[in-house]
Short mmCIF file of C-alpha atoms in Angstrom, two decimals:
data_model
loop_
_atom_site.label_atom_id
_atom_site.label_comp_id
_atom_site.label_asym_id
_atom_site.label_seq_id
_atom_site.Cartn_x
_atom_site.Cartn_y
_atom_site.Cartn_z
CA UNK Q 1 0.00 0.00 0.00
CA UNK Q 2 1.37 3.47 -0.85
CA UNK Q 3 2.72 5.53 2.02
CA UNK Q 4 0.46 8.48 1.18
CA UNK Q 5 -2.65 6.28 1.27
CA UNK Q 6 -1.63 4.85 4.63
CA UNK Q 7 -0.95 8.33 6.00
CA UNK Q 8 -4.35 9.55 4.80
CA UNK Q 9 -6.10 6.64 6.48
CA UNK Q 10 -4.25 7.26 9.73
CA UNK Q 11 -5.08 10.96 9.56
CA UNK Q 12 -8.75 10.18 8.87
CA UNK Q 13 -8.91 7.66 11.74
CA UNK Q 14 -7.27 10.18 14.08
CA UNK Q 15 -9.73 12.93 13.11
CA UNK Q 16 -12.67 10.52 13.41
CA UNK Q 17 -11.57 9.30 16.86
CA UNK Q 18 -11.30 12.92 18.04
CA UNK Q 19 -14.77 13.86 16.76
CA UNK Q 20 -17.84 13.81 19.00
CA UNK Q 21 -19.42 11.00 16.96
CA UNK Q 22 -16.26 8.89 17.07
CA UNK Q 23 -15.74 9.32 20.81
CA UNK Q 24 -19.37 8.50 21.64
CA UNK Q 25 -19.28 5.41 19.39
CA UNK Q 26 -16.00 4.25 20.96
CA UNK Q 27 -17.40 4.72 24.46
CA UNK Q 28 -20.63 2.88 23.57
CA UNK Q 29 -18.76 0.03 21.88
CA UNK Q 30 -16.46 -0.39 24.88
CA UNK Q 31 -19.44 -0.14 27.23
CA UNK Q 32 -21.49 -2.76 25.40
CA UNK Q 33 -18.51 -5.09 25.02
CA UNK Q 34 -17.59 -4.68 28.70
CA UNK Q 35 -21.18 -5.27 29.80
CA UNK Q 36 -21.39 -8.37 27.63
CA UNK Q 37 -18.08 -9.68 28.94
CA UNK Q 38 -18.98 -9.02 32.59
CA UNK Q 39 -22.42 -10.60 32.23
CA UNK Q 40 -20.93 -13.59 30.42
CA UNK Q 41 -18.31 -13.97 33.13
CA UNK Q 42 -20.93 -13.83 35.91
CA UNK Q 43 -23.18 -16.25 34.04
CA UNK Q 44 -20.26 -18.59 33.38
CA UNK Q 45 -19.18 -18.50 37.01
CA UNK Q 46 -22.72 -19.37 38.11
CA UNK Q 47 -22.84 -22.12 35.51
CA UNK Q 48 -19.53 -23.52 36.75
CA UNK Q 49 -20.81 -23.47 40.32
CA UNK Q 50 -24.00 -25.33 39.32
CA UNK Q 51 -22.01 -27.76 37.22
CA UNK Q 52 -19.68 -28.53 40.11
CA UNK Q 53 -22.67 -29.31 42.34
CA UNK Q 54 -24.24 -31.56 39.70
CA UNK Q 55 -20.96 -33.36 39.02
CA UNK Q 56 -20.50 -33.91 42.75
CA UNK Q 57 -23.95 -35.47 43.08
CA UNK Q 58 -23.43 -37.67 40.01
CA UNK Q 59 -19.98 -38.67 41.25
CA UNK Q 60 -21.39 -39.84 44.58
CA UNK Q 61 -23.87 -42.18 42.91
CA UNK Q 62 -21.29 -43.46 40.45
CA UNK Q 63 -18.74 -43.98 43.22
CA UNK Q 64 -21.19 -46.15 45.16
CA UNK Q 65 -21.93 -48.22 42.04
CA UNK Q 66 -18.21 -48.61 41.35
CA UNK Q 67 -17.61 -49.64 44.95
CA UNK Q 68 -20.46 -52.15 44.73
CA UNK Q 69 -19.09 -53.60 41.47
CA UNK Q 70 -15.58 -53.87 42.90
CA UNK Q 71 -16.94 -55.48 46.07
CA UNK Q 72 -18.94 -58.01 44.00
CA UNK Q 73 -15.97 -59.09 41.85
CA UNK Q 74 -13.53 -59.25 44.70
CA UNK Q 75 -15.98 -61.40 46.65
CA UNK Q 76 -16.26 -64.01 43.83
CA UNK Q 77 -14.10 -67.10 43.98
CA UNK Q 78 -11.05 -66.77 41.78
CA UNK Q 79 -12.20 -69.51 39.37
CA UNK Q 80 -15.55 -67.79 38.73
CA UNK Q 81 -14.29 -64.31 38.00
CA UNK Q 82 -13.31 -64.93 34.36
CA UNK Q 83 -16.53 -66.81 33.73
CA UNK Q 84 -18.66 -63.93 34.99
CA UNK Q 85 -16.63 -61.39 33.00
CA UNK Q 86 -16.99 -63.45 29.80
CA UNK Q 87 -20.74 -63.71 30.29
CA UNK Q 88 -21.06 -59.96 30.81
CA UNK Q 89 -19.01 -59.24 27.67
CA UNK Q 90 -21.15 -61.63 25.62
CA UNK Q 91 -24.36 -60.04 26.94
CA UNK Q 92 -23.23 -56.41 26.47
CA UNK Q 93 -25.19 -53.38 27.58
CA UNK Q 94 -23.81 -53.27 31.10
CA UNK Q 95 -23.00 -50.05 32.93
CA UNK Q 96 -19.31 -50.87 33.30
CA UNK Q 97 -16.64 -52.51 31.20
CA UNK Q 98 -14.83 -54.94 33.52
CA UNK Q 99 -11.79 -57.14 32.89
CA UNK Q 100 -9.12 -58.94 34.88
CA UNK Q 101 -5.71 -58.08 33.53
CA UNK Q 102 -2.24 -59.48 34.24
CA UNK Q 103 -0.69 -55.99 34.26
CA UNK Q 104 -1.53 -52.38 34.95
CA UNK Q 105 -2.73 -50.71 31.77
CA UNK Q 106 -1.00 -47.42 30.96
CA UNK Q 107 -3.70 -44.80 30.42
CA UNK Q 108 -3.06 -41.69 28.32
CA UNK Q 109 -4.56 -39.32 30.81
CA UNK Q 110 -6.48 -36.32 29.50
CA UNK Q 111 -5.52 -32.90 30.95
CA UNK Q 112 -6.54 -32.14 34.50
CA UNK Q 113 -9.55 -29.98 35.30
CA UNK Q 114 -11.49 -29.04 38.47
CA UNK Q 115 -14.44 -31.27 37.50
CA UNK Q 116 -12.16 -34.18 36.79
CA UNK Q 117 -10.56 -33.79 40.23
CA UNK Q 118 -14.01 -33.76 41.87
CA UNK Q 119 -14.89 -37.14 40.29
CA UNK Q 120 -11.53 -38.70 41.10
CA UNK Q 121 -11.57 -37.51 44.71
CA UNK Q 122 -15.13 -38.73 45.25
CA UNK Q 123 -14.43 -42.19 43.78
CA UNK Q 124 -11.19 -42.54 45.73
CA UNK Q 125 -12.78 -41.47 49.04
CA UNK Q 126 -15.73 -43.82 48.53
CA UNK Q 127 -13.46 -46.80 47.80
CA UNK Q 128 -11.47 -45.99 50.93
CA UNK Q 129 -14.55 -45.61 53.12
CA UNK Q 130 -16.55 -48.52 51.73
CA UNK Q 131 -13.84 -51.06 50.92
CA UNK Q 132 -10.69 -49.75 52.52
CA UNK Q 133 -8.94 -49.65 49.12
CA UNK Q 134 -6.16 -47.07 49.12
CA UNK Q 135 -4.18 -48.15 46.05
CA UNK Q 136 -6.76 -47.64 43.32
CA UNK Q 137 -5.40 -46.01 40.12
CA UNK Q 138 -7.99 -43.59 38.72
CA UNK Q 139 -7.62 -41.84 35.36
CA UNK Q 140 -9.64 -40.38 32.49
CA UNK Q 141 -9.02 -41.39 28.89
CA UNK Q 142 -10.27 -40.56 25.43
CA UNK Q 143 -12.26 -43.58 24.06
CA UNK Q 144 -10.29 -43.56 20.79
CA UNK Q 145 -7.06 -43.97 22.78
CA UNK Q 146 -8.34 -46.26 25.55
CA UNK Q 147 -6.28 -49.41 26.09
CA UNK Q 148 -7.96 -52.50 27.57
CA UNK Q 149 -6.86 -56.07 28.52
CA UNK Q 150 -3.19 -55.15 27.87
CA UNK Q 151 -1.06 -52.24 26.79
CA UNK Q 152 -1.29 -53.21 23.12
CA UNK Q 153 -5.06 -53.58 22.72
CA UNK Q 154 -7.36 -50.62 22.29
CA UNK Q 155 -11.09 -50.52 22.85
CA UNK Q 156 -11.61 -49.81 19.15
CA UNK Q 157 -9.88 -53.13 18.32
CA UNK Q 158 -12.37 -55.25 20.30
CA UNK Q 159 -15.65 -56.64 18.99
CA UNK Q 160 -18.54 -54.27 19.51
CA UNK Q 161 -20.34 -56.64 21.87
CA UNK Q 162 -17.36 -56.52 24.24
CA UNK Q 163 -17.68 -52.96 25.28
CA UNK Q 164 -18.79 -50.61 22.61
CA UNK Q 165 -22.33 -50.46 23.94
CA UNK Q 166 -21.20 -49.49 27.39
CA UNK Q 167 -18.27 -47.15 26.56
CA UNK Q 168 -19.09 -45.49 23.24
CA UNK Q 169 -21.81 -42.96 22.50
CA UNK Q 170 -21.45 -42.32 18.80
CA UNK Q 171 -20.85 -39.82 17.27
CA UNK Q 172 -19.73 -38.30 20.59
CA UNK Q 173 -16.41 -39.12 22.20
CA UNK Q 174 -16.97 -38.44 25.91
CA UNK Q 175 -14.14 -39.13 28.37
CA UNK Q 176 -14.07 -42.49 30.13
CA UNK Q 177 -13.12 -42.97 33.77
CA UNK Q 178 -10.84 -45.95 34.38
CA UNK Q 179 -10.28 -47.53 37.80
CA UNK Q 180 -7.55 -50.15 38.20
CA UNK Q 181 -7.19 -52.03 41.48
CA UNK Q 182 -4.60 -54.73 42.23
CA UNK Q 183 -6.58 -57.58 43.84
CA UNK Q 184 -3.63 -59.93 44.28
CA UNK Q 185 -0.02 -60.29 43.21
CA UNK Q 186 -0.97 -61.20 39.61
CA UNK Q 187 -4.33 -59.69 38.72
CA UNK Q 188 -5.59 -56.16 38.23
CA UNK Q 189 -9.31 -55.44 38.28
CA UNK Q 190 -9.94 -53.07 35.38
CA UNK Q 191 -13.20 -51.12 35.43
CA UNK Q 192 -14.18 -48.42 32.91
CA UNK Q 193 -17.33 -46.35 32.72
CA UNK Q 194 -18.85 -43.36 30.98
CA UNK Q 195 -19.91 -40.33 32.96
CA UNK Q 196 -23.67 -39.78 32.78
CA UNK Q 197 -23.07 -36.35 31.22
CA UNK Q 198 -20.77 -36.72 28.19
CA UNK Q 199 -19.96 -32.98 28.17
CA UNK Q 200 -19.02 -32.63 31.82
CA UNK Q 201 -15.31 -32.06 31.06
CA UNK Q 202 -15.85 -29.68 28.14
CA UNK Q 203 -14.07 -26.38 28.78
CA UNK Q 204 -16.12 -23.20 28.90
CA UNK Q 205 -14.88 -19.66 28.48
CA UNK Q 206 -16.36 -16.18 28.66
CA UNK Q 207 -14.71 -15.53 25.26
CA UNK Q 208 -15.81 -18.64 23.40
CA UNK Q 209 -16.61 -18.42 19.70
CA UNK Q 210 -20.37 -18.23 20.22
CA UNK Q 211 -20.05 -15.58 22.91
CA UNK Q 212 -17.64 -13.53 20.80
CA UNK Q 213 -20.09 -13.68 17.89
CA UNK Q 214 -22.95 -12.66 20.17
CA UNK Q 215 -20.86 -9.83 21.60
CA UNK Q 216 -19.86 -8.63 18.13
CA UNK Q 217 -23.47 -8.67 16.90
CA UNK Q 218 -24.59 -6.72 19.98
CA UNK Q 219 -21.87 -4.11 19.50
CA UNK Q 220 -22.60 -3.77 15.75
CA UNK Q 221 -26.34 -3.41 16.38
CA UNK Q 222 -25.79 -0.74 19.03
CA UNK Q 223 -23.29 1.12 16.84
CA UNK Q 224 -25.60 1.13 13.81
CA UNK Q 225 -28.48 2.50 15.85
CA UNK Q 226 -26.14 5.01 17.52
CA UNK Q 227 -24.81 6.23 14.17
CA UNK Q 228 -28.34 6.96 12.96
CA UNK Q 229 -29.08 8.95 16.10
CA UNK Q 230 -25.70 10.68 16.33
CA UNK Q 231 -25.85 11.85 12.72
CA UNK Q 232 -29.05 13.70 13.49
CA UNK Q 233 -27.63 15.10 16.73
CA UNK Q 234 -24.20 16.15 15.40
CA UNK Q 235 -25.30 17.50 11.99
CA UNK Q 236 -26.42 20.86 13.49
CA UNK Q 237 -23.15 21.04 15.44
CA UNK Q 238 -21.16 20.50 12.24
CA UNK Q 239 -23.22 23.22 10.56
CA UNK Q 240 -22.53 25.52 13.50
CA UNK Q 241 -18.78 24.83 13.28
CA UNK Q 242 -18.71 25.58 9.54
CA UNK Q 243 -20.72 28.78 10.08
CA UNK Q 244 -18.30 29.92 12.81
CA UNK Q 245 -15.38 29.23 10.49
CA UNK Q 246 -17.00 31.17 7.63
CA UNK Q 247 -17.84 34.05 9.93
CA UNK Q 248 -14.23 34.19 11.10
CA UNK Q 249 -13.27 34.58 7.44
CA UNK Q 250 -15.71 37.44 6.87
CA UNK Q 251 -18.63 35.48 5.39
CA UNK Q 252 -21.65 36.31 7.52
CA UNK Q 253 -24.75 34.19 7.08
CA UNK Q 254 -27.35 33.17 9.71
CA UNK Q 255 -27.70 29.43 10.33
CA UNK Q 256 -30.88 27.42 10.64
CA UNK Q 257 -31.95 26.81 14.23
CA UNK Q 258 -32.72 23.07 14.25
CA UNK Q 259 -31.89 20.05 16.38
CA UNK Q 260 -32.26 19.45 20.09
CA UNK Q 261 -33.22 22.24 22.49
CA UNK Q 262 -29.61 22.78 23.52
CA UNK Q 263 -28.40 22.92 19.92
CA UNK Q 264 -31.21 25.30 18.91
CA UNK Q 265 -30.36 27.61 21.80
CA UNK Q 266 -26.69 27.51 20.79
CA UNK Q 267 -27.55 28.31 17.16
CA UNK Q 268 -29.78 31.20 18.23
CA UNK Q 269 -27.03 32.60 20.49
CA UNK Q 270 -24.54 32.25 17.63
CA UNK Q 271 -26.82 34.10 15.21
CA UNK Q 272 -27.28 36.89 17.75
CA UNK Q 273 -23.50 37.06 18.25
CA UNK Q 274 -22.94 37.28 14.48
CA UNK Q 275 -25.39 40.15 14.21
CA UNK Q 276 -23.80 42.05 17.09
CA UNK Q 277 -20.26 41.62 15.73
CA UNK Q 278 -21.35 42.52 12.21
CA UNK Q 279 -23.07 45.69 13.50
CA UNK Q 280 -19.87 46.55 15.36
CA UNK Q 281 -17.76 46.06 12.21
CA UNK Q 282 -20.15 48.15 10.14
CA UNK Q 283 -20.17 50.89 12.77
CA UNK Q 284 -16.37 50.83 12.90
CA UNK Q 285 -16.11 51.13 9.14
CA UNK Q 286 -18.58 54.07 9.06
CA UNK Q 287 -16.72 55.69 11.95
CA UNK Q 288 -13.36 55.58 10.18
CA UNK Q 289 -14.96 56.82 6.96
CA UNK Q 290 -16.45 59.74 8.87
CA UNK Q 291 -13.13 60.45 10.57
CA UNK Q 292 -11.38 60.44 7.21
CA UNK Q 293 -13.93 62.81 5.73
CA UNK Q 294 -14.05 65.12 8.75
CA UNK Q 295 -10.27 65.38 9.20
CA UNK Q 296 -9.31 66.00 5.58
CA UNK Q 297 -10.91 69.48 5.44
CA UNK Q 298 -9.42 70.93 8.68
CA UNK Q 299 -6.02 69.39 7.89
CA UNK Q 300 -6.08 71.03 4.48
CA UNK Q 301 -7.03 74.42 6.00
CA UNK Q 302 -4.30 74.13 8.64
CA UNK Q 303 -1.77 73.25 5.96
CA UNK Q 304 -2.72 76.33 3.92
CA UNK Q 305 -2.54 78.58 6.96
CA UNK Q 306 0.83 77.16 7.91
CA UNK Q 307 2.11 78.01 4.45
CA UNK Q 308 1.15 81.66 5.05
CA UNK Q 309 3.29 82.02 8.19
CA UNK Q 310 6.26 84.41 7.92
CA UNK Q 311 8.64 82.66 10.30
CA UNK Q 312 10.37 79.92 8.36
CA UNK Q 313 11.22 77.77 11.40
CA UNK Q 314 7.69 77.83 12.80
CA UNK Q 315 6.20 77.25 9.34
CA UNK Q 316 8.43 74.24 8.60
CA UNK Q 317 7.76 72.73 12.05
CA UNK Q 318 3.98 73.07 11.68
CA UNK Q 319 4.05 71.62 8.16
CA UNK Q 320 6.03 68.59 9.42
CA UNK Q 321 3.57 68.06 12.28
CA UNK Q 322 0.63 68.32 9.87
CA UNK Q 323 2.26 65.83 7.50
CA UNK Q 324 2.82 63.40 10.40
CA UNK Q 325 -0.81 63.81 11.47
CA UNK Q 326 -1.99 63.24 7.92
CA UNK Q 327 0.17 60.12 7.67
CA UNK Q 328 -1.25 58.75 10.93
CA UNK Q 329 -4.83 59.25 9.72
CA UNK Q 330 -4.10 57.64 6.36
CA UNK Q 331 -2.29 54.77 8.06
CA UNK Q 332 -5.20 54.08 10.38
CA UNK Q 333 -7.65 54.11 7.48
CA UNK Q 334 -5.34 51.89 5.41
CA UNK Q 335 -5.04 49.39 8.25
CA UNK Q 336 -8.82 49.10 8.61
CA UNK Q 337 -9.63 48.99 4.89
CA UNK Q 338 -6.87 46.62 3.77
CA UNK Q 339 -7.46 44.18 6.61
CA UNK Q 340 -11.18 43.89 5.89
CA UNK Q 341 -11.31 43.55 2.11
CA UNK Q 342 -14.88 42.95 0.92
CA UNK Q 343 -14.62 40.34 -1.83
CA UNK Q 344 -15.93 36.84 -2.51
CA UNK Q 345 -13.88 33.74 -1.92
CA UNK Q 346 -12.79 32.14 -5.19
CA UNK Q 347 -9.95 29.98 -6.50
CA UNK Q 348 -6.67 31.86 -6.03
CA UNK Q 349 -3.64 31.03 -8.16
CA UNK Q 350 -0.97 31.77 -5.56
CA UNK Q 351 1.81 30.43 -7.81
CA UNK Q 352 0.95 32.91 -10.56
CA UNK Q 353 0.79 35.78 -8.05
CA UNK Q 354 4.28 35.01 -6.83
CA UNK Q 355 5.59 34.58 -10.42
CA UNK Q 356 4.21 38.02 -11.30
CA UNK Q 357 5.96 39.51 -8.25
CA UNK Q 358 9.13 37.71 -9.34
CA UNK Q 359 8.95 39.22 -12.84
CA UNK Q 360 8.37 42.72 -11.45
CA UNK Q 361 11.19 42.47 -8.91
CA UNK Q 362 13.67 41.02 -11.43
CA UNK Q 363 13.38 43.69 -14.15
CA UNK Q 364 16.95 44.89 -13.68
CA UNK Q 365 18.54 42.15 -11.61
CA UNK Q 366 17.77 38.78 -10.03
CA UNK Q 367 16.35 39.62 -6.63
CA UNK Q 368 13.46 37.20 -6.07
CA UNK Q 369 13.37 33.42 -6.64
CA UNK Q 370 10.21 31.28 -6.38
CA UNK Q 371 10.56 27.55 -5.78
CA UNK Q 372 7.62 25.15 -5.87
CA UNK Q 373 4.14 25.12 -7.34
CA UNK Q 374 0.59 25.08 -6.02
CA UNK Q 375 -0.66 21.49 -6.47
CA UNK Q 376 -4.30 22.09 -5.54
CA UNK Q 377 -6.54 25.16 -6.00
CA UNK Q 378 -6.80 27.41 -2.94
CA UNK Q 379 -10.11 29.07 -2.11
CA UNK Q 380 -9.72 32.56 -0.68
CA UNK Q 381 -9.94 36.30 -1.28
CA UNK Q 382 -7.53 37.05 -4.14
CA UNK Q 383 -6.84 40.76 -3.45
CA UNK Q 384 -6.34 40.10 0.25
CA UNK Q 385 -3.97 37.19 -0.42
CA UNK Q 386 -2.04 39.28 -2.95
CA UNK Q 387 -1.69 42.15 -0.46
CA UNK Q 388 -0.56 39.77 2.29
CA UNK Q 389 2.12 38.16 0.09
CA UNK Q 390 3.14 41.51 -1.37
CA UNK Q 391 3.76 43.01 2.06
CA UNK Q 392 5.94 40.09 3.13
CA UNK Q 393 7.90 40.03 -0.15
CA UNK Q 394 8.43 43.81 -0.05
CA UNK Q 395 9.80 43.55 3.49
CA UNK Q 396 12.17 40.74 2.47
CA UNK Q 397 13.48 42.65 -0.57
CA UNK Q 398 13.83 45.91 1.35
CA UNK Q 399 15.83 44.47 4.26
CA UNK Q 400 17.57 41.56 2.55
CA UNK Q 401 17.97 42.91 -1.04
CA UNK Q 402 17.31 39.35 -2.30
CA UNK Q 403 14.74 36.75 -1.24
CA UNK Q 404 13.71 33.14 -1.92
CA UNK Q 405 10.09 32.01 -1.76
CA UNK Q 406 9.27 28.34 -1.12
CA UNK Q 407 5.78 26.99 -1.85
CA UNK Q 408 4.81 23.89 0.14
CA UNK Q 409 1.37 22.52 -0.69
CA UNK Q 410 -0.78 19.52 0.25
CA UNK Q 411 -4.46 18.66 0.49
CA UNK Q 412 -4.84 20.20 3.97
CA UNK Q 413 -2.83 23.41 3.88
CA UNK Q 414 -0.63 25.82 1.93
CA UNK Q 415 2.64 26.96 3.50
CA UNK Q 416 4.74 29.72 1.93
CA UNK Q 417 8.18 30.57 3.33
CA UNK Q 418 9.85 33.85 2.36
CA UNK Q 419 13.55 33.85 3.25
CA UNK Q 420 15.84 36.89 2.96
CA UNK Q 421 19.49 37.62 3.70
CA UNK Q 422 18.86 40.68 5.85
CA UNK Q 423 19.95 41.42 9.42
CA UNK Q 424 16.99 39.64 10.98
CA UNK Q 425 15.00 40.77 14.02
CA UNK Q 426 15.99 40.58 17.69
CA UNK Q 427 14.18 37.69 19.33
CA UNK Q 428 12.56 39.91 21.95
CA UNK Q 429 11.05 42.13 19.25
CA UNK Q 430 9.61 39.48 16.89
CA UNK Q 431 6.11 39.71 18.40
CA UNK Q 432 6.30 43.50 18.68
CA UNK Q 433 6.82 44.08 14.94
CA UNK Q 434 3.28 42.80 14.24
CA UNK Q 435 1.85 45.75 16.16
CA UNK Q 436 0.70 48.70 14.01
CA UNK Q 437 3.15 51.59 13.55
CA UNK Q 438 6.10 49.56 14.83
CA UNK Q 439 9.37 50.35 13.02
CA UNK Q 440 12.71 48.93 14.09
CA UNK Q 441 14.76 51.44 12.04
CA UNK Q 442 14.05 55.18 11.90
CA UNK Q 443 14.67 55.61 8.16
CA UNK Q 444 11.93 54.06 6.00
CA UNK Q 445 12.06 56.50 3.15
CA UNK Q 446 12.74 53.80 0.60
CA UNK Q 447 10.25 51.32 1.97
CA UNK Q 448 6.74 51.40 0.42
CA UNK Q 449 5.19 50.36 3.72
CA UNK Q 450 7.15 52.77 5.84
CA UNK Q 451 4.38 53.40 8.38
CA UNK Q 452 4.93 50.06 10.07
CA UNK Q 453 1.60 48.51 9.01
CA UNK Q 454 2.72 45.85 6.50
CA UNK Q 455 3.26 42.96 8.89
CA UNK Q 456 0.13 43.80 10.89
CA UNK Q 457 -2.00 43.82 7.74
CA UNK Q 458 -0.41 40.58 6.47
CA UNK Q 459 -1.08 38.74 9.74
CA UNK Q 460 -4.68 40.02 9.95
CA UNK Q 461 -5.37 38.86 6.37
CA UNK Q 462 -3.88 35.42 7.08
CA UNK Q 463 -5.92 35.11 10.27
CA UNK Q 464 -9.06 36.13 8.39
CA UNK Q 465 -8.45 33.05 6.23
CA UNK Q 466 -7.96 30.87 9.32
CA UNK Q 467 -4.17 30.90 8.97
CA UNK Q 468 -1.20 32.64 10.56
CA UNK Q 469 1.98 34.58 9.79
CA UNK Q 470 5.10 33.91 11.85
CA UNK Q 471 8.66 35.24 11.79
CA UNK Q 472 11.87 33.45 12.75
CA UNK Q 473 15.56 34.21 12.36
CA UNK Q 474 17.60 31.91 10.13
CA UNK Q 475 20.41 29.94 11.84
CA UNK Q 476 23.16 31.83 9.98
CA UNK Q 477 21.74 35.03 8.52
CA UNK Q 478 18.43 36.47 7.46
CA UNK Q 479 14.77 36.27 8.39
CA UNK Q 480 12.11 33.71 7.44
CA UNK Q 481 8.50 34.87 7.15
CA UNK Q 482 6.11 31.93 7.08
CA UNK Q 483 2.47 32.23 6.02
CA UNK Q 484 0.24 29.24 6.70
CA UNK Q 485 -3.19 28.98 5.09
CA UNK Q 486 -5.46 25.99 5.83
CA UNK Q 487 -7.79 24.51 3.23
CA UNK Q 488 -11.45 24.31 4.25
#
């Protein structure tokens, strides 16, 4: 799989897991799975407790029957024992398979378990109490691997009438309990029997296949129902988030007040907030327009009157003060108007903008280099973006004489780095230069943005697009201005 595809999937999963829908679904899935597991564990523990009680009761009855059978065969005269065993094997259908062997049969014991220990302990204690037999060998074997008569003969090798009816329950293969007791120096009494419940030694688990399937189906059902509900609940929130983002970029539009009571109240409060902020912005714009209009006339009259003064020193001083005042008024108006450019958001060819700036700057000499291309269209306000980039490029060319622009683009964001070879900015003044009217050098006669508003306007435009402008000194020499614009 390509690296980019894997990265996109990881990014999508990360964003989904951090969303409200993703977090609620994760919590619900973990909750349902945990509840299922806990309930299955409690049920299984209760089942195990009941099974242990049942096995204990069954073991008591079986132990008494085994003790009775052992007592009967041990009480027979030696010459009659083989005759009785042969008759039982010919008849078939008995509860136990009994033989007299010349050796102890090696039993391939199945793994130990608590239920198996209960049966063995009950049979052993009964034989001790009833018959005083302490040397009984008790084991459990799989019927397909059960040896009888001697260590070379298996139950499956014998005729069916000899024991199949009593020890096999086809197609099941339940475990068989085998008791071997030495009754003299030569003979071993061999007794084998099925447990009444053929499944009594089957292992159970809270995470068995059936339970895992049931748990998975429960979780999937809950998640599907939750998705249908959460989509309806979170859709108004997503609309609210997009509206807030658009409003931050200067696109004011009231949103529909739908959804739950809380969401409707939030949407109504957001619409009211938009209206209040928009009224404030409109009032501010009208105020600055009025100030501009009202100040131009008296400034002009004062300038004319200053020209009529006889004293040269006083006249020159007043004219300089009036020019400074005029510059401050124009700068304030420029800051307001250029930061809040009223235009629609369209596709902006940032690469072409920078190439045009490169051609203009390089008329007489190579001063500006542009590296990289825009891979995907960027949606924004073209005049505002052009002004933002122009201010940063002008600063770089003014202080560094030459500059290099790097375009870094992907599906999520556009990053443009403008690097110059100038003196840089002291670290403690990097944040200060973004404030209006801040100038680090007194002489800005050759700089088109000499009032100290260029960086402030550039940052405000970037922020209006949801981005940011940052400055950092290069390791060796120069300054790097970085503008970051997210794609929405």
